[in-house]
Amino acid sequence: MHRERRKEGKNVTECIDIDLVANAGVLVRGGGLGLLVDGVHDEGGHPFSRVGPDTVARMVRGEGVFADLDYLLFTHEHPDHFTPKLTLELLRRRPVRGVLLPDAAQGSSELARFTDALVEMGVPHWPLGLAPGCVRRVEPEPGLAVTAVGARHMGPKFRGVRNDCLLVTLDGMNLLFTGDADHVPEYYEDALRDVDIDAVFVNPIFYHNPDGQAVINDTFRPREVFIYHMPPKDDDPFHLVFTVKRALERHARPDMPVRVLDADNAAARLCRAGT
């Protein structure tokens, strides 16, 4: 039903369903489409949750929330966001309509092989990895657009890593996924100046940091904030659960609801303003 009405050019999505897959992996469902952001990764070496084989099997079978899985989007190539080899295995078993991904020229040899495989398989794809402040808009089909805003990964250790913030516009609703982007106003001011953001997704450090708060309040100005990229409560070496709790106490605003996406609160629904 959703796909038939989409072909008529009507905006039919009153609410968007949001499902946490693992870490910063989020499935967005609306208007008969499913978009998975940073949601195919199984490598270790970090304290964050990975996408397990049972979840991948559900993706392949189109089971439950994965009935619609049309586009894969990735903010950057880090093992807690994107595993190219696993993603290729998924695509060989479950075709999609398109992939937005980092530029292979800046990534690993595995990413380069993955990008070559997309060409061989004829999968529509859009390499990004934009320089900070640069913008590229992709419109894969009517009712869907993704605007990439270039940024750098937060933290001195990763200053050389580009991180695309992805503004997903689905039937007129705007969701901004920041991944691990740094809280530098200049990255976002021009690109998002006239954009009404329904929801922004930020990691705990972005939300906790005063500079991050300034970007949220002065530049993003969203209707709602989602905090994601949360570690398991029983394996939290950086004490991010406590950090978020304190940050919520300090920065809470009655006019800007904040929701935490974690294992205990893995699903949410975002509806149009006034509905």
GROMACS .gro file of C-alpha atoms in nm:
model
  275
    1MET     CA    1   0.000   0.000   0.000
    2HIS     CA    2   0.274   0.248   0.092
    3ARG     CA    3   0.468   0.181  -0.229
    4GLU     CA    4   0.159   0.219  -0.449
    5ARG     CA    5   0.070   0.555  -0.295
    6ARG     CA    6   0.434   0.668  -0.316
    7LYS     CA    7   0.424   0.617  -0.694
    8GLU     CA    8   0.134   0.864  -0.710
    9GLY     CA    9   0.365   1.130  -0.568
   10LYS     CA   10   0.179   1.175  -0.239
   11ASN     CA   11   0.346   1.228   0.095
   12VAL     CA   12   0.177   0.962   0.304
   13THR     CA   13   0.413   0.919   0.599
   14GLU     CA   14   0.269   1.075   0.911
   15CYS     CA   15   0.512   0.890   1.139
   16ILE     CA   16   0.854   0.733   1.095
   17ASP     CA   17   0.957   0.424   1.288
   18ILE     CA   18   1.307   0.416   1.431
   19ASP     CA   19   1.474   0.093   1.541
   20LEU     CA   20   1.816   0.058   1.699
   21VAL     CA   21   2.005  -0.232   1.539
   22ALA     CA   22   2.341  -0.211   1.719
   23ASN     CA   23   2.552   0.077   1.849
   24ALA     CA   24   2.487   0.365   1.604
   25GLY     CA   25   2.305   0.139   1.360
   26VAL     CA   26   1.954   0.274   1.309
   27LEU     CA   27   1.679   0.149   1.080
   28VAL     CA   28   1.444   0.422   0.957
   29ARG     CA   29   1.108   0.306   0.818
   30GLY     CA   30   0.850   0.525   0.652
   31GLY     CA   31   0.650   0.558   0.332
   32GLY     CA   32   0.716   0.193   0.247
   33LEU     CA   33   1.094   0.238   0.257
   34GLY     CA   34   1.358   0.109   0.494
   35LEU     CA   35   1.691   0.289   0.533
   36LEU     CA   36   1.966   0.141   0.748
   37VAL     CA   37   2.226   0.389   0.876
   38ASP     CA   38   2.561   0.256   1.008
   39GLY     CA   39   2.393  -0.077   1.073
   40VAL     CA   40   2.611  -0.349   0.916
   41HIS     CA   41   2.922  -0.419   1.125
   42ASP     CA   42   3.059  -0.716   1.317
   43GLU     CA   43   3.422  -0.632   1.398
   44GLY     CA   44   3.559  -0.620   1.751
   45GLY     CA   45   3.824  -0.409   1.922
   46HIS     CA   46   3.576  -0.164   2.075
   47PRO     CA   47   3.329  -0.165   2.366
   48PHE     CA   48   3.018  -0.108   2.157
   49SER     CA   49   2.758  -0.360   2.042
   50ARG     CA   50   2.798  -0.542   1.712
   51VAL     CA   51   2.541  -0.666   1.462
   52GLY     CA   52   2.505  -1.034   1.542
   53PRO     CA   53   2.457  -1.320   1.295
   54ASP     CA   54   2.094  -1.363   1.400
   55THR     CA   55   2.023  -1.001   1.309
   56VAL     CA   56   2.199  -1.037   0.973
   57ALA     CA   57   1.990  -1.348   0.907
   58ARG     CA   58   1.674  -1.148   0.979
   59MET     CA   59   1.791  -0.882   0.734
   60VAL     CA   60   1.845  -1.145   0.465
   61ARG     CA   61   1.503  -1.302   0.522
   62GLY     CA   62   1.326  -0.966   0.541
   63GLU     CA   63   1.190  -1.062   0.878
   64GLY     CA   64   1.012  -0.826   1.117
   65VAL     CA   65   1.135  -0.467   1.095
   66PHE     CA   66   1.361  -0.566   0.802
   67ALA     CA   67   1.070  -0.635   0.566
   68ASP     CA   68   1.172  -0.315   0.386
   69LEU     CA   69   1.548  -0.274   0.350
   70ASP     CA   70   1.607  -0.049   0.053
   71TYR     CA   71   1.909   0.171   0.120
   72LEU     CA   72   2.227   0.135   0.324
   73LEU     CA   73   2.395   0.454   0.448
   74PHE     CA   74   2.730   0.487   0.623
   75THR     CA   75   2.881   0.793   0.790
   76HIS     CA   76   3.240   0.663   0.800
   77GLU     CA   77   3.446   0.347   0.787
   78HIS     CA   78   3.509   0.254   1.149
   79PRO     CA   79   3.454  -0.100   1.279
   80ASP     CA   80   3.167   0.001   1.508
   81HIS     CA   81   2.979   0.156   1.214
   82PHE     CA   82   3.064  -0.024   0.890
   83THR     CA   83   3.222  -0.357   0.795
   84PRO     CA   84   3.256  -0.364   0.414
   85LYS     CA   85   3.306  -0.742   0.395
   86LEU     CA   86   2.992  -0.819   0.596
   87THR     CA   87   2.795  -0.561   0.397
   88LEU     CA   88   2.897  -0.726   0.071
   89GLU     CA   89   2.791  -1.066   0.205
   90LEU     CA   90   2.453  -0.916   0.293
   91LEU     CA   91   2.409  -0.756  -0.050
   92ARG     CA   92   2.483  -1.081  -0.229
   93ARG     CA   93   2.189  -1.234  -0.042
   94ARG     CA   94   1.958  -0.932  -0.009
   95PRO     CA   95   1.976  -0.674  -0.292
   96VAL     CA   96   1.903  -0.311  -0.211
   97ARG     CA   97   1.819  -0.003  -0.416
   98GLY     CA   98   2.132   0.192  -0.327
   99VAL     CA   99   2.428   0.248  -0.096
  100LEU     CA  100   2.576   0.576   0.031
  101LEU     CA  101   2.925   0.522   0.161
  102PRO     CA  102   3.266   0.681   0.228
  103ASP     CA  103   3.501   0.745  -0.062
  104ALA     CA  104   3.721   0.441  -0.123
  105ALA     CA  105   4.020   0.666  -0.190
  106GLN     CA  106   4.029   0.757   0.179
  107GLY     CA  107   3.952   0.414   0.319
  108SER     CA  108   4.086   0.063   0.355
  109SER     CA  109   4.165  -0.186   0.082
  110GLU     CA  110   3.853  -0.373   0.193
  111LEU     CA  111   3.642  -0.064   0.124
  112ALA     CA  112   3.802  -0.035  -0.222
  113ARG     CA  113   3.715  -0.398  -0.297
  114PHE     CA  114   3.362  -0.340  -0.171
  115THR     CA  115   3.317  -0.038  -0.397
  116ASP     CA  116   3.449  -0.234  -0.697
  117ALA     CA  117   3.201  -0.511  -0.616
  118LEU     CA  118   2.913  -0.262  -0.615
  119VAL     CA  119   3.012  -0.160  -0.967
  120GLU     CA  120   3.031  -0.522  -1.080
  121MET     CA  121   2.692  -0.601  -0.925
  122GLY     CA  122   2.529  -0.292  -1.073
  123VAL     CA  123   2.424  -0.159  -0.732
  124PRO     CA  124   2.355   0.217  -0.741
  125HIS     CA  125   2.596   0.384  -0.501
  126TRP     CA  126   2.717   0.729  -0.408
  127PRO     CA  127   3.072   0.769  -0.267
  128LEU     CA  128   3.090   1.057  -0.019
  129GLY     CA  129   3.363   1.121   0.240
  130LEU     CA  130   3.325   1.496   0.194
  131ALA     CA  131   3.568   1.759   0.315
  132PRO     CA  132   3.443   1.947   0.623
  133GLY     CA  133   3.167   2.190   0.535
  134CYS     CA  134   3.110   2.053   0.186
  135VAL     CA  135   2.761   1.937   0.089
  136ARG     CA  136   2.621   1.685  -0.158
  137ARG     CA  137   2.254   1.604  -0.207
  138VAL     CA  138   2.141   1.271  -0.349
  139GLU     CA  139   1.781   1.204  -0.456
  140PRO     CA  140   1.752   0.829  -0.519
  141GLU     CA  141   1.375   0.834  -0.578
  142PRO     CA  142   1.067   1.053  -0.530
  143GLY     CA  143   1.002   1.129  -0.165
  144LEU     CA  144   1.358   1.049  -0.055
  145ALA     CA  145   1.670   1.266  -0.045
  146VAL     CA  146   1.995   1.236   0.149
  147THR     CA  147   2.210   1.543   0.203
  148ALA     CA  148   2.564   1.467   0.314
  149VAL     CA  149   2.744   1.734   0.515
  150GLY     CA  150   3.118   1.684   0.547
  151ALA     CA  151   3.277   1.687   0.892
  152ARG     CA  152   3.570   1.540   1.079
  153HIS     CA  153   3.556   1.263   1.336
  154MET     CA  154   3.572   1.390   1.693
  155GLY     CA  155   3.881   1.335   1.907
  156PRO     CA  156   4.249   1.413   1.836
  157LYS     CA  157   4.322   1.049   1.751
  158PHE     CA  158   4.082   1.058   1.455
  159ARG     CA  159   4.129   1.410   1.326
  160GLY     CA  160   4.224   1.275   0.984
  161VAL     CA  161   3.903   1.075   0.948
  162ARG     CA  162   3.618   1.229   0.754
  163ASN     CA  163   3.266   1.170   0.883
  164ASP     CA  164   2.964   1.249   0.669
  165CYS     CA  165   2.662   1.375   0.859
  166LEU     CA  166   2.359   1.240   0.674
  167LEU     CA  167   2.039   1.442   0.655
  168VAL     CA  168   1.767   1.197   0.552
  169THR     CA  169   1.459   1.367   0.407
  170LEU     CA  170   1.180   1.111   0.388
  171ASP     CA  171   0.842   1.236   0.265
  172GLY     CA  172   0.924   1.583   0.393
  173MET     CA  173   1.055   1.486   0.738
  174ASN     CA  174   1.421   1.559   0.816
  175LEU     CA  175   1.639   1.331   1.028
  176LEU     CA  176   2.006   1.419   1.079
  177PHE     CA  177   2.252   1.141   1.166
  178THR     CA  178   2.584   1.281   1.289
  179GLY     CA  179   2.773   0.955   1.349
  180ASP     CA  180   3.094   1.053   1.524
  181ALA     CA  181   3.120   1.403   1.378
  182ASP     CA  182   3.290   1.672   1.584
  183HIS     CA  183   3.092   1.960   1.732
  184VAL     CA  184   3.237   2.237   1.513
  185PRO     CA  185   2.972   2.495   1.413
  186GLU     CA  186   3.145   2.585   1.087
  187TYR     CA  187   3.084   2.235   0.954
  188TYR     CA  188   2.707   2.278   0.967
  189GLU     CA  189   2.606   2.645   0.966
  190ASP     CA  190   2.579   2.703   0.591
  191ALA     CA  191   2.450   2.359   0.501
  192LEU     CA  192   2.170   2.354   0.760
  193ARG     CA  193   2.088   2.723   0.789
  194ASP     CA  194   1.736   2.697   0.644
  195VAL     CA  195   1.659   2.334   0.728
  196ASP     CA  196   1.386   2.243   0.975
  197ILE     CA  197   1.521   1.931   1.144
  198ASP     CA  198   1.265   1.700   1.299
  199ALA     CA  199   1.523   1.488   1.482
  200VAL     CA  200   1.899   1.483   1.524
  201PHE     CA  201   2.097   1.177   1.631
  202VAL     CA  202   2.413   1.252   1.831
  203ASN     CA  203   2.654   1.041   2.033
  204PRO     CA  204   2.695   1.085   2.412
  205ILE     CA  205   3.008   1.302   2.388
  206PHE     CA  206   2.846   1.540   2.139
  207TYR     CA  207   2.545   1.584   2.366
  208HIS     CA  208   2.752   1.617   2.684
  209ASN     CA  209   3.001   1.872   2.551
  210PRO     CA  210   2.908   2.243   2.588
  211ASP     CA  211   3.019   2.307   2.231
  212GLY     CA  212   2.796   2.021   2.118
  213GLN     CA  213   2.507   2.172   2.308
  214ALA     CA  214   2.566   2.504   2.134
  215VAL     CA  215   2.556   2.333   1.793
  216ILE     CA  216   2.235   2.149   1.884
  217ASN     CA  217   2.063   2.462   2.016
  218ASP     CA  218   2.191   2.724   1.772
  219THR     CA  219   2.251   2.536   1.445
  220PHE     CA  220   2.052   2.211   1.440
  221ARG     CA  221   1.750   2.344   1.635
  222PRO     CA  222   1.568   2.008   1.611
  223ARG     CA  223   1.223   1.921   1.737
  224GLU     CA  224   1.372   1.619   1.911
  225VAL     CA  225   1.714   1.481   2.002
  226PHE     CA  226   1.811   1.115   2.001
  227ILE     CA  227   2.126   1.004   2.181
  228TYR     CA  228   2.268   0.687   2.027
  229HIS     CA  229   2.604   0.507   2.010
  230MET     CA  230   2.550   0.387   2.368
  231PRO     CA  231   2.758   0.099   2.510
  232PRO     CA  232   2.605  -0.196   2.694
  233LYS     CA  233   2.543  -0.103   3.057
  234ASP     CA  234   2.755  -0.394   3.179
  235ASP     CA  235   3.050  -0.305   2.953
  236ASP     CA  236   3.096   0.071   2.970
  237PRO     CA  237   3.468   0.151   3.017
  238PHE     CA  238   3.417   0.517   2.925
  239HIS     CA  239   3.128   0.561   3.173
  240LEU     CA  240   2.905   0.695   2.898
  241VAL     CA  241   2.583   0.582   3.065
  242PHE     CA  242   2.666   0.797   3.367
  243THR     CA  243   2.781   1.082   3.142
  244VAL     CA  244   2.450   1.083   2.957
  245LYS     CA  245   2.252   1.074   3.280
  246ARG     CA  246   2.435   1.380   3.411
  247ALA     CA  247   2.410   1.558   3.078
  248LEU     CA  248   2.035   1.505   3.066
  249GLU     CA  249   2.001   1.655   3.411
  250ARG     CA  250   2.211   1.955   3.311
  251HIS     CA  251   2.086   2.025   2.958
  252ALA     CA  252   1.722   1.911   2.958
  253ARG     CA  253   1.482   2.152   2.784
  254PRO     CA  254   1.103   2.118   2.797
  255ASP     CA  255   1.074   2.244   2.439
  256MET     CA  256   1.324   1.991   2.298
  257PRO     CA  257   1.256   1.630   2.402
  258VAL     CA  258   1.554   1.397   2.429
  259ARG     CA  259   1.535   1.022   2.390
  260VAL     CA  260   1.815   0.771   2.452
  261LEU     CA  261   1.836   0.480   2.209
  262ASP     CA  262   1.987   0.181   2.384
  263ALA     CA  263   1.920  -0.188   2.441
  264ASP     CA  264   1.638  -0.107   2.683
  265ASN     CA  265   1.481   0.156   2.456
  266ALA     CA  266   1.551   0.028   2.107
  267ALA     CA  267   1.242   0.150   1.923
  268ALA     CA  268   1.080   0.489   1.878
  269ARG     CA  269   0.829   0.664   1.659
  270LEU     CA  270   0.871   1.016   1.524
  271CYS     CA  271   0.556   1.186   1.394
  272ARG     CA  272   0.505   1.506   1.204
  273ALA     CA  273   0.470   1.823   1.406
  274GLY     CA  274   0.111   1.870   1.515
  275THR     CA  275   0.010   1.506   1.474
   0.00000   0.00000   0.00000
